[in-house]
Short mmCIF file of C-alpha atoms and ligand atoms in Angstrom, two decimals:
data_model
loop_
_atom_site.label_atom_id
_atom_site.label_comp_id
_atom_site.label_asym_id
_atom_site.label_seq_id
_atom_site.Cartn_x
_atom_site.Cartn_y
_atom_site.Cartn_z
CA MET A 87 -20.56 21.83 -16.86
CA ILE A 88 -20.17 18.10 -16.41
CA THR A 89 -21.13 16.47 -13.20
CA ILE A 90 -19.87 13.00 -12.27
CA LYS A 91 -20.85 11.13 -9.13
CA GLY A 92 -18.53 8.74 -7.37
CA LYS A 93 -17.79 7.70 -3.84
CA SER A 94 -16.47 10.05 -1.22
CA VAL A 95 -13.22 9.11 0.53
CA PHE A 96 -12.49 12.28 2.41
CA GLY A 97 -14.70 15.36 2.89
CA GLY A 98 -13.80 18.90 2.00
CA VAL A 99 -13.95 20.92 -1.18
CA SER A 100 -11.13 21.52 -3.56
CA ILE A 101 -11.17 23.84 -6.51
CA GLY A 102 -8.47 23.81 -9.23
CA LYS A 103 -7.28 22.45 -12.49
CA ILE A 104 -7.35 18.77 -13.31
CA SER A 105 -4.02 17.10 -14.05
CA PHE A 106 -4.35 13.63 -15.39
CA TYR A 107 -1.75 11.36 -13.86
CA LYS A 108 0.67 10.24 -16.52
CA ARG A 109 2.41 6.91 -16.37
CA ASN A 110 5.53 5.73 -18.00
CA GLU A 111 3.76 2.82 -19.56
CA GLN A 112 5.36 2.78 -22.96
CA VAL A 113 4.77 0.07 -25.48
CA ILE A 114 8.16 -0.59 -26.89
CA LYS A 115 8.03 -1.59 -30.55
CA ARG A 116 10.78 -3.67 -32.21
CA LEU A 117 11.73 -1.78 -35.41
CA HIS A 118 14.14 -2.89 -38.10
CA ILE A 119 17.02 -0.30 -38.44
CA GLU A 120 19.47 -0.14 -41.31
CA ALA A 121 21.66 2.59 -40.02
CA THR A 122 22.72 0.89 -36.87
CA GLU A 123 25.70 3.18 -36.14
CA GLU A 124 23.38 6.18 -36.11
CA GLU A 125 21.06 4.22 -33.75
CA VAL A 126 24.03 3.58 -31.42
CA GLN A 127 24.74 7.32 -31.48
CA ARG A 128 21.08 8.06 -30.63
CA PHE A 129 21.41 5.76 -27.64
CA GLN A 130 24.70 7.34 -26.59
CA SER A 131 23.28 10.84 -26.68
CA ALA A 132 20.19 9.78 -24.68
CA ARG A 133 22.57 8.18 -22.17
CA ALA A 134 24.53 11.43 -21.87
CA THR A 135 21.27 13.42 -21.29
CA ALA A 136 20.18 10.90 -18.69
CA ILE A 137 23.50 11.30 -16.82
CA GLU A 138 23.07 15.10 -16.90
CA GLU A 139 19.53 14.76 -15.53
CA LEU A 140 20.77 12.48 -12.72
CA LYS A 141 23.50 14.98 -11.81
CA GLY A 142 20.79 17.69 -11.46
CA LEU A 143 18.63 15.35 -9.42
CA TYR A 144 21.53 14.44 -7.17
CA ASN A 145 22.31 18.14 -6.46
CA LYS A 146 18.65 18.94 -5.74
CA ALA A 147 18.23 15.88 -3.44
CA MET A 148 21.49 16.81 -1.57
CA GLU A 149 19.86 20.14 -0.70
CA ASP A 150 16.35 18.78 0.01
CA VAL A 151 16.92 15.41 1.70
CA GLY A 152 20.63 15.12 2.40
CA GLU A 153 23.47 12.96 1.20
CA ALA A 154 22.10 9.51 2.31
CA ASN A 155 18.92 9.95 0.34
CA ALA A 156 20.66 11.59 -2.66
CA ALA A 157 23.11 8.65 -3.03
CA ILE A 158 20.61 6.76 -5.18
CA PHE A 159 21.05 9.19 -8.03
CA GLU A 160 24.79 8.66 -7.89
CA ILE A 161 24.24 4.92 -8.05
CA HIS A 162 22.01 5.43 -11.09
CA GLN A 163 24.79 7.51 -12.81
CA MET A 164 27.19 4.71 -12.19
CA MET A 165 24.87 2.20 -13.69
CA LEU A 166 24.73 4.21 -16.87
CA ASP A 167 28.46 4.10 -17.10
CA ASP A 168 28.53 0.35 -16.61
CA LEU A 169 30.35 -1.23 -19.61
CA ASP A 170 28.42 -4.49 -19.54
CA TYR A 171 25.15 -2.60 -19.71
CA ILE A 172 26.34 -0.28 -22.55
CA GLU A 173 27.86 -3.14 -24.54
CA SER A 174 24.65 -5.20 -24.27
CA ILE A 175 22.55 -2.43 -25.68
CA GLU A 176 25.03 -1.56 -28.46
CA ASN A 177 25.40 -5.23 -29.34
CA ILE A 178 21.65 -5.81 -29.64
CA ILE A 179 21.32 -2.71 -31.93
CA ARG A 180 24.18 -3.87 -34.19
CA THR A 181 23.55 -7.57 -34.37
CA GLN A 182 19.72 -7.59 -34.39
CA GLU A 183 19.53 -4.33 -36.39
CA VAL A 184 16.85 -2.95 -34.12
CA ASN A 185 15.92 0.41 -32.65
CA ALA A 186 17.62 1.78 -29.52
CA GLU A 187 14.37 1.62 -27.47
CA PHE A 188 14.02 -2.11 -28.05
CA ALA A 189 17.65 -2.70 -27.21
CA VAL A 190 17.41 -0.68 -23.95
CA ALA A 191 14.20 -2.41 -22.92
CA THR A 192 15.55 -5.85 -23.65
CA THR A 193 18.77 -5.18 -21.75
CA ALA A 194 16.81 -3.75 -18.80
CA ASP A 195 14.71 -6.87 -18.62
CA ASN A 196 17.72 -9.20 -18.89
CA PHE A 197 19.77 -7.32 -16.29
CA ALA A 198 16.78 -7.03 -13.89
CA GLN A 199 16.17 -10.72 -14.11
CA MET A 200 19.81 -11.46 -13.52
CA PHE A 201 19.95 -9.20 -10.42
CA ALA A 202 16.70 -10.49 -9.12
CA SER A 203 17.86 -14.10 -9.18
CA MET A 204 20.98 -13.31 -7.10
CA ASP A 205 21.12 -14.40 -3.48
CA ASP A 206 22.31 -11.05 -2.07
CA ALA A 207 19.53 -8.72 -0.99
CA TYR A 208 21.62 -5.68 -2.12
CA MET A 209 22.05 -7.09 -5.65
CA GLN A 210 18.33 -7.99 -5.75
CA GLY A 211 17.57 -4.33 -5.04
CA ARG A 212 19.62 -3.31 -8.16
CA ALA A 213 16.93 -4.94 -10.32
CA ALA A 214 14.58 -2.03 -9.68
CA ASP A 215 17.43 0.40 -10.29
CA VAL A 216 18.37 -0.95 -13.66
CA LYS A 217 14.76 -0.69 -14.74
CA ASP A 218 14.53 2.79 -13.40
CA VAL A 219 17.60 4.11 -15.29
CA SER A 220 16.51 2.32 -18.44
CA GLU A 221 13.10 3.94 -18.15
CA ARG A 222 14.84 7.29 -17.99
CA ILE A 223 16.68 6.60 -21.30
CA LEU A 224 13.48 5.35 -22.85
CA ASN A 225 11.69 8.54 -21.90
CA ILE A 226 14.46 10.61 -23.39
CA LEU A 227 14.55 8.55 -26.61
CA SER A 228 10.80 8.87 -27.04
CA GLY A 229 10.63 12.53 -25.91
CA ASN A 230 8.22 11.58 -23.16
CA CYS A 231 9.44 13.49 -20.09
CA ASN A 232 6.16 14.07 -18.45
CA ALA A 233 5.70 11.00 -16.29
CA GLY A 234 4.10 11.56 -12.91
CA MET A 235 3.11 15.09 -12.04
CA VAL A 236 5.10 18.11 -13.13
CA ALA A 237 2.55 20.89 -12.64
CA ASP A 238 3.89 24.12 -11.03
CA GLU A 239 0.50 25.03 -9.56
CA PRO A 240 -1.33 22.77 -7.12
CA VAL A 241 -3.83 20.62 -9.07
CA ILE A 242 -6.57 18.00 -8.68
CA ILE A 243 -4.96 14.70 -9.62
CA ALA A 244 -7.20 12.55 -11.77
CA ALA A 245 -6.30 8.96 -12.60
CA ASP A 246 -7.81 5.63 -13.52
CA ASP A 247 -6.47 4.45 -10.15
CA LEU A 248 -3.30 5.08 -8.17
CA VAL A 249 -1.29 2.44 -6.46
CA PRO A 250 0.33 3.35 -3.13
CA SER A 251 3.81 3.64 -4.58
CA GLU A 252 2.54 6.23 -7.06
CA THR A 253 0.67 8.16 -4.40
CA VAL A 254 3.62 8.44 -2.07
CA GLN A 255 5.84 9.85 -4.85
CA LEU A 256 3.51 12.74 -5.56
CA ASP A 257 4.59 16.12 -4.34
CA LYS A 258 1.90 16.56 -1.68
CA SER A 259 2.16 20.34 -1.66
CA LYS A 260 0.88 20.29 -5.30
CA VAL A 261 -2.18 18.02 -4.64
CA LEU A 262 -5.49 19.77 -4.08
CA GLY A 263 -7.55 16.56 -4.41
CA PHE A 264 -7.79 13.14 -5.88
CA ALA A 265 -10.39 11.88 -8.38
CA THR A 266 -10.09 8.32 -9.66
CA MET A 267 -12.20 6.11 -11.98
CA TYR A 268 -11.71 3.04 -9.85
CA GLY A 269 -10.38 2.23 -6.31
CA SER A 270 -12.20 1.54 -3.13
CA SER A 271 -12.52 3.46 0.10
CA ASN A 272 -10.36 1.15 2.08
CA SER A 273 -7.56 0.98 -0.40
CA HIS A 274 -4.34 2.47 0.69
CA THR A 275 -4.55 5.32 -1.74
CA SER A 276 -7.82 6.37 -0.07
CA ILE A 277 -6.24 5.95 3.36
CA LEU A 278 -3.35 8.20 2.17
CA ALA A 279 -5.82 10.84 1.00
CA ARG A 280 -7.46 10.84 4.44
CA THR A 281 -4.06 11.04 6.19
CA MET A 282 -3.16 14.01 4.04
CA ASN A 283 -6.59 15.69 4.70
CA ILE A 284 -7.09 15.89 0.95
CA PRO A 285 -10.63 15.82 -0.53
CA ALA A 286 -10.99 12.73 -2.63
CA VAL A 287 -13.59 11.02 -4.81
CA ILE A 288 -13.21 7.49 -6.21
CA GLY A 289 -15.21 5.19 -8.44
CA LEU A 290 -16.06 7.91 -11.01
CA GLY A 291 -15.94 5.33 -13.81
CA ASN A 292 -15.18 5.96 -17.46
CA GLU A 293 -16.88 9.30 -17.50
CA LEU A 294 -13.72 10.71 -15.95
CA SER A 295 -11.86 11.05 -19.15
CA GLU A 296 -8.29 12.19 -20.00
CA GLN A 297 -9.90 14.89 -22.13
CA PHE A 298 -10.49 16.78 -18.93
CA ASP A 299 -6.75 17.30 -18.44
CA GLY A 300 -6.12 21.01 -17.73
CA LYS A 301 -9.77 21.83 -17.22
CA ASP A 302 -11.19 23.72 -14.18
CA ALA A 303 -12.88 21.44 -11.69
CA ILE A 304 -14.32 21.22 -8.24
CA ILE A 305 -14.22 18.13 -6.00
CA ASP A 306 -16.98 17.94 -3.40
CA GLY A 307 -15.55 15.33 -1.12
CA PHE A 308 -18.64 15.34 1.03
CA THR A 309 -20.99 14.13 -1.65
CA GLY A 310 -18.47 12.29 -3.82
CA THR A 311 -18.97 14.53 -6.80
CA ILE A 312 -16.76 16.16 -9.29
CA TYR A 313 -17.79 19.14 -11.43
CA ILE A 314 -15.85 19.80 -14.58
CA GLU A 315 -15.88 23.37 -16.00
CA PRO A 316 -18.31 24.33 -13.28
CA ASP A 317 -20.92 27.02 -13.99
CA GLU A 318 -20.94 30.25 -11.93
CA GLU A 319 -23.81 29.09 -9.70
CA THR A 320 -22.00 25.90 -8.74
CA MET A 321 -18.78 27.74 -8.19
CA THR A 322 -20.43 30.13 -5.82
CA ALA A 323 -22.22 27.36 -3.92
CA MET A 324 -19.01 25.31 -3.63
CA LYS A 325 -16.98 28.28 -2.45
CA LYS A 326 -19.58 28.86 0.26
CA LYS A 327 -19.39 25.14 1.26
CA GLN A 328 -15.58 25.33 1.35
CA GLU A 329 -15.79 28.35 3.63
CA GLU A 330 -18.28 26.62 5.89
CA ASP A 331 -16.04 23.56 6.12
CA LEU A 332 -13.13 25.73 7.16
CA ALA A 333 -15.29 27.42 9.76
CA GLN A 334 -16.44 24.02 11.11
CA LYS A 335 -12.72 23.00 11.31
CA ALA A 336 -12.04 26.18 13.28
CA LEU A 337 -14.85 25.24 15.68
CA LEU A 338 -13.33 21.82 16.18
CA ASP A 339 -10.08 23.52 16.89
CA GLN A 340 -11.56 24.64 20.20
CA LEU A 341 -11.44 21.01 21.28
CA ARG A 342 -7.66 21.11 21.13
CA GLY A 343 -6.15 20.40 24.51
CA LYS A 344 -9.44 18.96 25.84
CA GLU A 345 -9.74 15.32 27.18
CA ASN A 346 -11.27 12.41 25.29
CA ILE A 347 -13.80 11.73 28.00
CA THR A 348 -17.46 10.74 27.87
CA THR A 349 -20.24 12.41 29.94
CA SER A 350 -20.03 9.43 32.29
CA GLY A 351 -16.27 9.87 32.78
CA GLN A 352 -14.96 6.99 30.56
CA LYS A 353 -11.62 7.99 29.03
CA VAL A 354 -10.24 6.70 25.75
CA ASN A 355 -6.96 7.41 23.98
CA VAL A 356 -7.30 8.98 20.56
CA TYR A 357 -4.16 8.46 18.54
CA ALA A 358 -3.33 8.96 14.86
CA ASN A 359 -2.34 6.78 11.88
CA ILE A 360 0.56 7.96 9.78
CA GLY A 361 2.51 6.79 6.76
CA ASN A 362 5.74 8.89 6.99
CA VAL A 363 7.73 11.24 9.18
CA ALA A 364 6.09 14.39 7.70
CA ASP A 365 2.64 13.24 8.82
CA VAL A 366 3.72 13.89 12.43
CA GLY A 367 3.13 17.58 11.81
CA LEU A 368 -0.58 16.83 11.09
CA VAL A 369 -0.86 14.69 14.21
CA LEU A 370 0.43 17.49 16.42
CA LYS A 371 -1.69 20.10 14.64
CA ASN A 372 -4.79 18.01 15.35
CA ASP A 373 -3.67 17.33 18.97
CA GLY A 374 -3.28 13.55 18.63
CA GLY A 375 -2.41 11.81 21.95
CA GLY A 376 0.04 9.49 20.24
CA ILE A 377 0.55 7.50 17.11
CA GLY A 378 -1.43 4.30 17.05
CA LEU A 379 -0.18 3.12 13.65
CA PHE A 380 2.87 4.11 11.73
CA ARG A 381 2.62 2.14 8.52
CA SER A 382 6.37 1.65 8.19
CA GLU A 383 6.04 -0.08 4.83
CA PHE A 384 5.60 3.44 3.27
CA LEU A 385 9.32 3.97 3.97
CA TYR A 386 9.91 1.01 1.69
CA LEU A 387 7.33 2.13 -0.89
CA GLU A 388 8.99 5.58 -1.09
CA SER A 389 12.41 4.04 -1.55
CA GLU A 390 14.08 2.69 -4.72
CA THR A 391 15.77 -0.07 -2.77
CA PHE A 392 15.73 -1.53 0.70
CA PRO A 393 15.91 1.36 3.17
CA THR A 394 19.04 0.88 5.23
CA GLU A 395 19.09 0.39 9.00
CA GLU A 396 20.48 3.92 9.33
CA GLU A 397 17.77 5.46 7.12
CA GLN A 398 14.98 3.68 9.11
CA PHE A 399 16.65 4.53 12.43
CA THR A 400 16.69 8.21 11.45
CA ALA A 401 13.03 8.14 10.49
CA TYR A 402 11.79 6.25 13.64
CA LYS A 403 13.90 8.36 15.89
CA GLN A 404 12.65 11.56 14.35
CA VAL A 405 9.01 10.46 14.85
CA ALA A 406 9.71 9.47 18.48
CA GLU A 407 11.48 12.71 19.23
CA ASN A 408 8.83 14.84 17.57
CA MET A 409 6.13 13.09 19.64
CA ALA A 410 8.12 13.95 22.67
CA GLY A 411 7.37 10.94 24.94
CA LYS A 412 3.89 10.27 23.57
CA LYS A 413 3.27 6.68 22.54
CA VAL A 414 4.42 5.89 18.91
CA ILE A 415 3.32 2.50 17.70
CA ILE A 416 5.36 1.43 14.68
CA ARG A 417 4.15 -1.47 12.66
CA THR A 418 6.71 -3.62 11.02
CA LEU A 419 6.60 -3.80 7.25
CA ASP A 420 3.28 -4.90 5.74
CA ILE A 421 4.39 -5.34 2.10
CA GLY A 422 2.38 -7.48 -0.34
CA ALA A 423 -1.19 -7.47 -1.57
CA ASP A 424 -1.84 -3.99 -2.97
CA LYS A 425 1.43 -2.66 -1.45
CA GLN A 426 3.95 -3.96 -4.04
CA VAL A 427 7.53 -2.88 -4.06
CA ASP A 428 9.57 -3.82 -7.17
CA TYR A 429 12.81 -4.54 -5.40
CA PHE A 430 11.16 -7.25 -3.20
CA ASN A 431 10.70 -9.15 -6.42
CA LEU A 432 7.58 -10.93 -5.12
CA ASP A 433 6.09 -13.50 -7.35
CA LYS A 434 2.77 -12.76 -9.01
CA GLU A 435 0.02 -14.59 -6.97
CA GLU A 436 -3.47 -15.74 -7.69
CA ASN A 437 -4.68 -14.28 -4.40
CA PRO A 438 -2.22 -11.74 -3.24
CA ALA A 439 -4.37 -10.63 -0.22
CA LEU A 440 -4.26 -14.24 0.97
CA GLY A 441 -0.66 -14.60 -0.09
CA TYR A 442 2.93 -14.00 0.80
CA ARG A 443 2.70 -10.70 2.70
CA ALA A 444 3.57 -8.86 5.93
CA ILE A 445 4.83 -11.05 8.77
CA ARG A 446 5.07 -13.99 6.34
CA ILE A 447 7.77 -12.16 4.43
CA CYS A 448 9.52 -11.10 7.61
CA LEU A 449 9.59 -14.64 9.08
CA THR A 450 10.98 -16.12 5.89
CA GLN A 451 13.45 -13.33 5.15
CA PRO A 452 14.76 -12.59 8.63
CA GLU A 453 17.67 -10.48 7.33
CA ILE A 454 15.13 -7.85 6.08
CA PHE A 455 13.12 -8.17 9.33
CA LYS A 456 16.18 -7.87 11.58
CA THR A 457 17.40 -4.74 9.80
CA GLN A 458 14.08 -3.08 10.61
CA LEU A 459 14.00 -4.36 14.25
CA ARG A 460 17.53 -3.11 14.89
CA ALA A 461 16.45 0.30 13.64
CA LEU A 462 13.34 0.21 15.72
CA TYR A 463 15.10 -0.83 18.96
CA ARG A 464 17.80 1.71 18.41
CA ALA A 465 15.18 4.42 18.04
CA SER A 466 13.47 3.21 21.20
CA ALA A 467 16.20 4.98 23.21
CA PHE A 468 14.88 8.31 21.93
CA GLY A 469 11.15 8.18 22.78
CA ASN A 470 8.17 6.03 23.64
CA ILE A 471 8.23 3.47 20.85
CA SER A 472 6.14 0.30 20.71
CA ILE A 473 6.44 -2.32 17.98
CA MET A 474 3.49 -3.97 16.29
CA PHE A 475 3.34 -6.95 14.04
CA PRO A 476 0.77 -7.30 11.14
CA MET A 477 -1.19 -10.21 9.77
CA ILE A 478 -0.72 -12.56 12.73
CA ILE A 479 -2.68 -15.74 12.68
CA SER A 480 -1.10 -17.90 15.40
CA VAL A 481 0.67 -18.02 18.77
CA ASP A 482 3.54 -19.87 17.06
CA GLU A 483 4.15 -16.83 14.78
CA VAL A 484 4.23 -14.49 17.79
CA LYS A 485 6.78 -16.77 19.52
CA LYS A 486 8.99 -16.75 16.49
CA VAL A 487 8.79 -13.00 16.21
CA LYS A 488 9.67 -12.61 19.90
CA ALA A 489 12.64 -14.88 19.49
CA ILE A 490 13.95 -12.71 16.66
CA CYS A 491 13.34 -9.58 18.79
CA ALA A 492 15.37 -11.23 21.60
CA GLU A 493 18.19 -12.00 19.20
CA VAL A 494 18.26 -8.36 18.02
CA MET A 495 18.33 -7.09 21.61
CA GLU A 496 21.20 -9.44 22.43
CA GLU A 497 23.19 -8.21 19.46
CA LEU A 498 22.60 -4.57 20.38
CA THR A 499 23.63 -5.27 24.00
CA ALA A 500 26.78 -7.02 22.85
CA ALA A 501 27.62 -3.99 20.68
CA GLY A 502 26.93 -1.56 23.53
CA ILE A 503 24.17 0.21 21.56
CA PRO A 504 21.48 1.69 23.85
CA PHE A 505 17.82 0.73 23.51
CA ASN A 506 14.73 0.29 25.65
CA LYS A 507 14.65 -3.33 26.66
CA ASP A 508 11.01 -2.90 27.87
CA THR A 509 9.73 -1.80 24.44
CA GLU A 510 6.14 -2.97 24.24
CA LEU A 511 5.33 -5.61 21.61
CA GLY A 512 1.82 -5.77 20.21
CA ILE A 513 0.03 -7.41 17.29
CA MET A 514 -2.66 -6.44 14.85
CA ILE A 515 -5.90 -8.32 15.14
CA GLU A 516 -6.76 -8.31 11.51
CA THR A 517 -7.52 -11.94 10.72
CA PRO A 518 -10.50 -13.90 12.04
CA ALA A 519 -7.96 -16.50 13.25
CA ALA A 520 -6.26 -13.89 15.49
CA ALA A 521 -9.57 -12.75 17.01
CA ILE A 522 -10.67 -16.34 17.69
CA VAL A 523 -7.38 -17.25 19.40
CA SER A 524 -6.99 -13.85 20.96
CA ARG A 525 -7.01 -15.20 24.61
CA ASP A 526 -3.78 -17.22 23.85
CA LEU A 527 -2.33 -14.39 21.84
CA ALA A 528 -3.00 -11.94 24.72
CA LYS A 529 -0.76 -14.00 27.02
CA GLU A 530 2.15 -13.34 24.63
CA VAL A 531 1.96 -9.64 23.92
CA ASP A 532 1.52 -6.29 25.49
CA PHE A 533 -1.36 -5.01 23.45
CA PHE A 534 -3.69 -5.55 20.49
CA SER A 535 -4.75 -3.23 17.78
CA VAL A 536 -7.64 -4.22 15.54
CA GLY A 537 -7.04 -3.73 11.80
CA THR A 538 -10.68 -3.49 10.81
CA ASN A 539 -9.82 -3.00 7.12
CA ASP A 540 -8.36 -6.43 6.76
CA LEU A 541 -10.49 -7.98 9.49
CA THR A 542 -13.56 -6.97 7.50
CA GLN A 543 -12.10 -8.20 4.21
CA TYR A 544 -11.20 -11.64 5.63
CA THR A 545 -14.32 -12.10 7.75
CA LEU A 546 -16.74 -11.15 4.99
CA ALA A 547 -14.64 -12.61 2.13
CA ILE A 548 -14.85 -9.24 0.41
CA ASP A 549 -11.78 -7.87 -1.40
CA ARG A 550 -11.20 -4.42 0.09
CA GLN A 551 -9.88 -3.26 -3.30
CA ASN A 552 -12.96 -4.15 -5.21
CA LEU A 553 -15.36 -1.26 -5.60
CA LYS A 554 -17.96 -3.59 -7.18
CA LEU A 555 -18.35 -5.40 -3.89
CA ASP A 556 -19.28 -2.26 -2.00
CA PRO A 557 -22.99 -3.11 -2.09
CA PHE A 558 -22.20 -6.39 -0.35
CA CYS A 559 -19.90 -4.90 2.27
CA ASP A 560 -21.79 -4.12 5.45
CA THR A 561 -19.11 -2.32 7.37
CA HIS A 562 -21.12 -2.70 10.60
CA HIS A 563 -21.55 -6.45 9.98
CA PRO A 564 -22.32 -8.17 13.35
CA ALA A 565 -19.66 -10.79 12.59
CA VAL A 566 -16.92 -8.23 12.48
CA LEU A 567 -18.21 -6.45 15.63
CA ALA A 568 -18.45 -9.75 17.49
CA LEU A 569 -14.78 -10.52 16.67
CA ILE A 570 -13.75 -7.11 17.90
CA LYS A 571 -15.75 -7.60 21.12
CA MET A 572 -14.27 -11.08 21.64
CA SER A 573 -10.73 -9.69 21.23
CA ALA A 574 -11.45 -6.85 23.65
CA GLU A 575 -12.74 -9.32 26.31
CA ASN A 576 -9.73 -11.62 25.85
CA ALA A 577 -7.24 -8.69 25.92
CA HIS A 578 -8.74 -7.37 29.13
CA ALA A 579 -8.96 -10.91 30.76
CA GLU A 580 -5.18 -11.06 30.40
CA GLY A 581 -4.74 -7.49 31.61
CA LYS A 582 -3.74 -6.18 28.20
CA TRP A 583 -5.01 -3.12 26.35
CA ILE A 584 -6.71 -3.06 23.00
CA GLY A 585 -7.11 -0.37 20.33
CA ILE A 586 -8.56 -0.08 16.85
CA CYS A 587 -6.41 1.33 14.05
CA GLY A 588 -8.48 0.29 11.01
CA GLU A 589 -10.72 2.84 9.35
CA LEU A 590 -13.73 1.72 11.40
CA GLY A 591 -12.12 3.41 14.43
CA ALA A 592 -13.15 6.70 12.86
CA ASP A 593 -16.71 5.64 12.19
CA LEU A 594 -18.61 7.91 14.53
CA GLU A 595 -21.72 5.72 14.29
CA LEU A 596 -19.78 3.02 16.07
CA THR A 597 -18.01 5.05 18.70
CA GLU A 598 -20.55 4.33 21.45
CA GLN A 599 -20.39 0.55 20.69
CA PHE A 600 -16.60 0.65 20.90
CA LEU A 601 -16.73 2.50 24.15
CA ALA A 602 -19.20 -0.06 25.51
CA MET A 603 -16.76 -2.85 24.58
CA GLY A 604 -14.14 -1.01 26.61
CA ILE A 605 -11.79 -0.25 23.64
CA ASP A 606 -8.87 1.61 25.20
CA GLU A 607 -7.58 3.41 22.13
CA LEU A 608 -8.84 4.58 18.76
CA SER A 609 -6.28 5.46 16.13
CA VAL A 610 -7.62 7.52 13.17
CA SER A 611 -6.39 9.69 10.39
CA PRO A 612 -5.16 13.00 11.80
CA GLY A 613 -8.10 14.96 10.40
CA MET A 614 -10.54 12.73 12.33
CA ILE A 615 -9.02 13.24 15.77
CA LEU A 616 -11.08 16.24 16.75
CA PRO A 617 -14.39 15.10 15.25
CA LEU A 618 -13.90 11.85 17.19
CA ARG A 619 -13.09 13.75 20.41
CA LYS A 620 -16.30 15.73 19.88
CA LYS A 621 -18.24 12.53 19.54
CA ILE A 622 -16.68 10.99 22.63
CA ARG A 623 -17.39 14.08 24.69
CA GLU A 624 -20.98 13.97 23.62
CA SER A 625 -21.38 10.21 24.40
C1 PEP B 974 -6.16 -2.71 8.76
O1 PEP B 974 -6.09 -3.74 8.06
O2 PEP B 974 -7.22 -2.32 9.24
C2 PEP B 974 -4.95 -1.92 8.96
C3 PEP B 974 -5.01 -0.90 9.82
O3 PEP B 974 -3.88 -2.18 8.22
P1 PEP B 974 -3.77 -1.73 6.61
O4 PEP B 974 -4.96 -0.91 6.28
O5 PEP B 974 -2.47 -1.04 6.40
O6 PEP B 974 -3.82 -3.04 5.97
MG1 MG B 975 -4.16 -4.50 7.51
#
């Protein structure tokens, strides 16, 4: 048995086989080829196989997720029939006398660059598609068809690290747990593990090796340990721990339907954080009073190109309807930093966390922002939706955001499309600047929600992605708590409410302090709703 210690992200025990996450990171070599016509044939046969695969995927997607979502596979098929694309590849093979892989990769880069530099957002989105279809051909040419996870049985996913776009594409029903070499507990992959109620351990280092692929393992998410090829004694102890955990969860279940009220009668709303429509099931199962943060950018991360207004409208409407009149706070897209989406074609930056992200993208690319706002306002006719804006640093930004919202509402009115004109608008307090000018900001909005993950990162100058800095990161740092308190006082002075939707909201050691500050709402991962209710009721 091999025991490796890391850092716990989410409690619980999972037992199963390890599947090492495989990436399509192929190194394409340039090889000299004499028989160029045979190489062209090799490309043509890989192209035909790719088209067949895409037809299969289209049919499966039609059944699983409907026509609108399946359309992407049809677009990909069309790309593979594009004469310019085919001619470019064949020409490179013939004139440069090189292998098909090199010709495909070069053409993919050239076409992607060409699309990315176009003015039209739709065409820009095709850059990611051309890379995607080319990747498919490259996989077929090299016989590597095992990218991502293809296991039939649920497995423990092991990886060096996973970026959010990789995590969202995993088939969640096949994931027993996560174990990664790197990562940090406030990274979005960790947040996703918590949302999905999946035991996870990060920071296991180089000891977690690809050689463990296929081996039996146990993740103890409570202690941050992974056991590989566990001995009988460990297996028995862990099975017992797993049973106890389930029993504890059953006990918490008895708190369903009870109020979030302290012994002295103070009430607080306990809502949930979600990343996609399917998470609503977990919120309802755990008796969440609402949704305090819907990270809408995951809709963009899950998509191969900009999600259309209609696709977004359908998702937001579904969440609002499923929550049946309970508050649903949807945050506008927070792309950038660790949440990179190919088709946005964002430049590489020296300091992405301090860079072009979130509201900064929305305010400079209003067409993307307005598509989302139209979808949100349209969905507001179907439930209790509030809109929240990330990464705000100034009153000026809020005024610009409100002006764009007003434009969208005017357009919808002119088109006779129903929406709730009283939709609440709120902002995230996740920069020290926002906390410091929160009195002025409070005059402009209906509510605040404190994003403690970023507020901590920016206040302490500690990269939330960097595990090495964990020893320096005092998550209860008095500076962060003072900024939260200041924001609460300023919100209340202007008659507005304030919540916390960062991970600190679920830190039970701070619940009493947050209650003393008069925090009105705590939004946590669905699995933390009932433990937090227990803590509040005991306070
Ligand atoms: C935060 O920063 O605390 C937050 C809730 O937003 P995210 O974690 O998505 O950056
Ligand atoms: Mg944030």
